CSV table of C-alpha atoms in Angstrom, one decimal:
chain,number,residue,atom,x,y,z
A,26,MET,CA,35.1,-34.2,-73.2
A,27,LYS,CA,34.0,-37.9,-73.2
A,28,ASP,CA,30.3,-38.8,-73.5
A,29,SER,CA,29.5,-40.6,-70.2
A,30,ASN,CA,27.3,-43.1,-72.1
A,31,THR,CA,30.1,-44.2,-74.4
A,32,GLN,CA,32.0,-47.2,-73.1
A,33,PHE,CA,35.5,-47.9,-74.2
A,34,GLU,CA,36.3,-51.6,-74.3
A,35,GLU,CA,39.4,-53.3,-75.4
A,36,PRO,CA,38.8,-55.6,-78.3
A,37,LEU,CA,38.3,-59.2,-77.4
A,38,HIS,CA,41.0,-61.5,-78.9
A,39,GLU,CA,39.1,-64.4,-80.3
A,40,PHE,CA,40.9,-67.7,-80.7
A,41,ASP,CA,41.6,-68.3,-84.4
A,42,ALA,CA,42.4,-72.0,-84.9
A,43,SER,CA,43.9,-71.3,-88.3
A,44,ASP,CA,46.8,-69.6,-86.6
A,45,PHE,CA,48.0,-72.9,-85.2
A,46,ARG,CA,49.6,-76.0,-86.6
A,47,ILE,CA,49.1,-79.4,-84.9
A,48,LEU,CA,51.1,-82.6,-85.3
A,49,CYS,CA,49.2,-85.8,-84.4
A,50,VAL,CA,51.2,-88.9,-83.8
A,51,ASP,CA,49.7,-92.4,-83.6
A,52,ASP,CA,50.6,-95.8,-85.1
A,53,GLU,CA,46.9,-96.5,-86.1
A,54,PRO,CA,45.9,-95.0,-89.5
A,55,ASN,CA,42.2,-94.9,-88.5
A,56,ILE,CA,43.0,-92.8,-85.4
A,57,LEU,CA,45.1,-90.4,-87.4
A,58,SER,CA,42.4,-90.0,-90.0
A,59,SER,CA,39.8,-89.2,-87.3
A,60,LEU,CA,42.1,-86.7,-85.6
A,61,ARG,CA,42.9,-85.0,-88.9
A,62,ARG,CA,39.2,-84.7,-89.8
A,63,MET,CA,38.3,-83.4,-86.3
A,64,PHE,CA,41.0,-80.8,-86.2
A,65,THR,CA,40.5,-79.7,-89.8
A,66,LEU,CA,36.8,-79.2,-89.2
A,67,ALA,CA,37.7,-77.1,-86.1
A,68,GLY,CA,39.9,-74.9,-88.4
A,69,PHE,CA,43.4,-76.1,-87.4
A,70,SER,CA,46.2,-76.8,-89.8
A,71,VAL,CA,47.0,-80.5,-89.0
A,72,GLU,CA,49.7,-82.9,-90.1
A,73,ILE,CA,50.0,-86.6,-89.1
A,74,ALA,CA,52.9,-88.9,-88.3
A,75,ASN,CA,52.7,-92.7,-87.8
A,76,SER,CA,55.7,-93.0,-85.5
A,77,GLY,CA,57.8,-91.0,-83.1
A,78,ALA,CA,60.7,-91.0,-85.5
A,79,GLU,CA,58.6,-89.6,-88.3
A,80,ALA,CA,57.3,-87.0,-85.9
A,81,LEU,CA,60.8,-85.8,-84.9
A,82,LYS,CA,61.8,-85.6,-88.6
A,83,MET,CA,58.7,-83.5,-89.3
A,84,LEU,CA,59.4,-81.3,-86.3
A,85,SER,CA,62.9,-80.6,-87.6
A,86,ASN,CA,61.6,-79.4,-90.9
A,87,GLN,CA,58.3,-77.6,-90.1
A,88,GLU,CA,56.9,-75.3,-87.4
A,89,PHE,CA,54.3,-76.7,-85.1
A,90,HIS,CA,52.6,-75.3,-82.1
A,91,LEU,CA,51.3,-78.5,-80.5
A,92,VAL,CA,52.0,-82.2,-80.6
A,93,LEU,CA,49.3,-84.7,-79.7
A,94,SER,CA,50.8,-88.2,-79.3
A,95,ASP,CA,49.5,-91.6,-78.5
A,96,MET,CA,51.2,-93.4,-75.6
A,97,LEU,CA,51.6,-96.9,-76.9
A,98,MET,CA,53.5,-97.0,-80.1
A,99,PRO,CA,56.3,-99.4,-81.3
A,100,GLU,CA,59.9,-98.4,-81.1
A,101,MET,CA,59.3,-95.1,-79.3
A,102,ASN,CA,56.3,-94.6,-77.0
A,103,GLY,CA,54.5,-91.3,-76.5
A,104,ALA,CA,56.3,-90.4,-73.3
A,105,GLU,CA,59.7,-90.8,-74.9
A,106,LEU,CA,58.6,-88.8,-77.9
A,107,LEU,CA,57.3,-86.0,-75.9
A,108,MET,CA,60.5,-85.9,-73.8
A,109,LYS,CA,62.5,-85.5,-77.0
A,110,VAL,CA,60.0,-82.8,-78.2
A,111,ARG,CA,60.5,-80.9,-74.9
A,112,ALA,CA,64.3,-81.1,-75.2
A,113,GLN,CA,64.5,-80.1,-78.9
A,114,HIS,CA,61.4,-77.8,-79.2
A,115,PRO,CA,60.5,-76.5,-75.7
A,116,ASN,CA,58.0,-74.0,-77.0
A,117,ILE,CA,55.8,-76.6,-78.5
A,118,MET,CA,52.8,-77.7,-76.4
A,119,ARG,CA,52.6,-81.4,-75.7
A,120,LEU,CA,49.4,-83.5,-75.1
A,121,MET,CA,49.0,-87.2,-74.7
A,122,LEU,CA,46.0,-89.2,-76.1
A,123,THR,CA,45.8,-92.8,-75.2
A,124,GLY,CA,43.5,-95.7,-74.7
A,125,THR,CA,45.6,-97.8,-72.4
A,126,ILE,CA,47.5,-95.7,-70.0
A,127,GLU,CA,48.8,-96.8,-66.6
A,128,LEU,CA,48.9,-94.2,-63.9
A,129,THR,CA,52.6,-94.5,-63.6
A,130,ASP,CA,53.0,-93.9,-67.4
A,131,ALA,CA,50.8,-90.8,-67.2
A,132,ILE,CA,52.8,-89.4,-64.3
A,133,SER,CA,56.0,-90.2,-66.2
A,134,ALA,CA,54.7,-88.5,-69.3
A,135,VAL,CA,53.5,-85.4,-67.5
A,136,THR,CA,56.7,-84.9,-65.5
A,137,GLN,CA,59.4,-86.0,-68.0
A,138,GLY,CA,57.8,-84.7,-71.1
A,139,ASP,CA,56.1,-81.7,-69.4
A,140,VAL,CA,52.8,-82.8,-70.9
A,141,HIS,CA,50.0,-80.2,-70.6
A,142,THR,CA,47.1,-82.7,-70.6
A,143,CYS,CA,46.5,-86.5,-70.9
A,144,LEU,CA,43.4,-87.4,-72.8
A,145,THR,CA,41.8,-90.8,-73.2
A,146,LYS,CA,40.5,-92.9,-76.1
A,147,PRO,CA,37.8,-93.1,-77.1
A,148,TRP,CA,37.6,-89.3,-77.0
A,149,ASN,CA,34.9,-86.7,-77.1
A,150,ASP,CA,35.7,-84.3,-80.0
A,151,GLU,CA,34.6,-81.2,-78.0
A,152,GLU,CA,36.7,-82.2,-75.0
A,153,VAL,CA,39.8,-82.7,-77.2
A,154,ILE,CA,39.3,-79.4,-79.1
A,155,SER,CA,38.8,-77.6,-75.8
A,156,ALA,CA,42.0,-79.1,-74.3
A,157,VAL,CA,44.0,-78.2,-77.4
A,158,ARG,CA,42.6,-74.6,-77.3
A,159,ALA,CA,43.4,-74.3,-73.6
A,160,ALA,CA,47.0,-75.6,-74.1
A,161,LEU,CA,47.6,-73.2,-77.0
A,162,THR,CA,46.1,-70.3,-75.1
A,163,THR,CA,48.4,-71.1,-72.2
A,164,ALA,CA,51.4,-71.1,-74.6
A,165,CYS,CA,50.5,-67.7,-76.0
């Protein structure tokens, strides 16, 4: 017989950032350095790429759970990159981080690349971490 004062609760599954690998893509070294520091301090495993081509090469050789890309980059912009990520790695969550995004570019990135969230530069660390956690929780 159960004691009526004993409550049985399912264990809460806490978010463990160390379970997730993030790839940050931007053509500006200072931005990549800041993103790496922010995500590392939040407990994530993070890698950086300075172009869409470098990111695609890394994605073919390593497992990632999320790609966070800048929009305006030479040769391949973020929307193009995230479209390719969607086609080649559909289970990877895709987020856009940009300082100069036009509404039409944002709509294109969201629809064609199936982008989970568009974030703006300059960013608030807590908002970016929260958006990444929400995207990764959605994916699980």
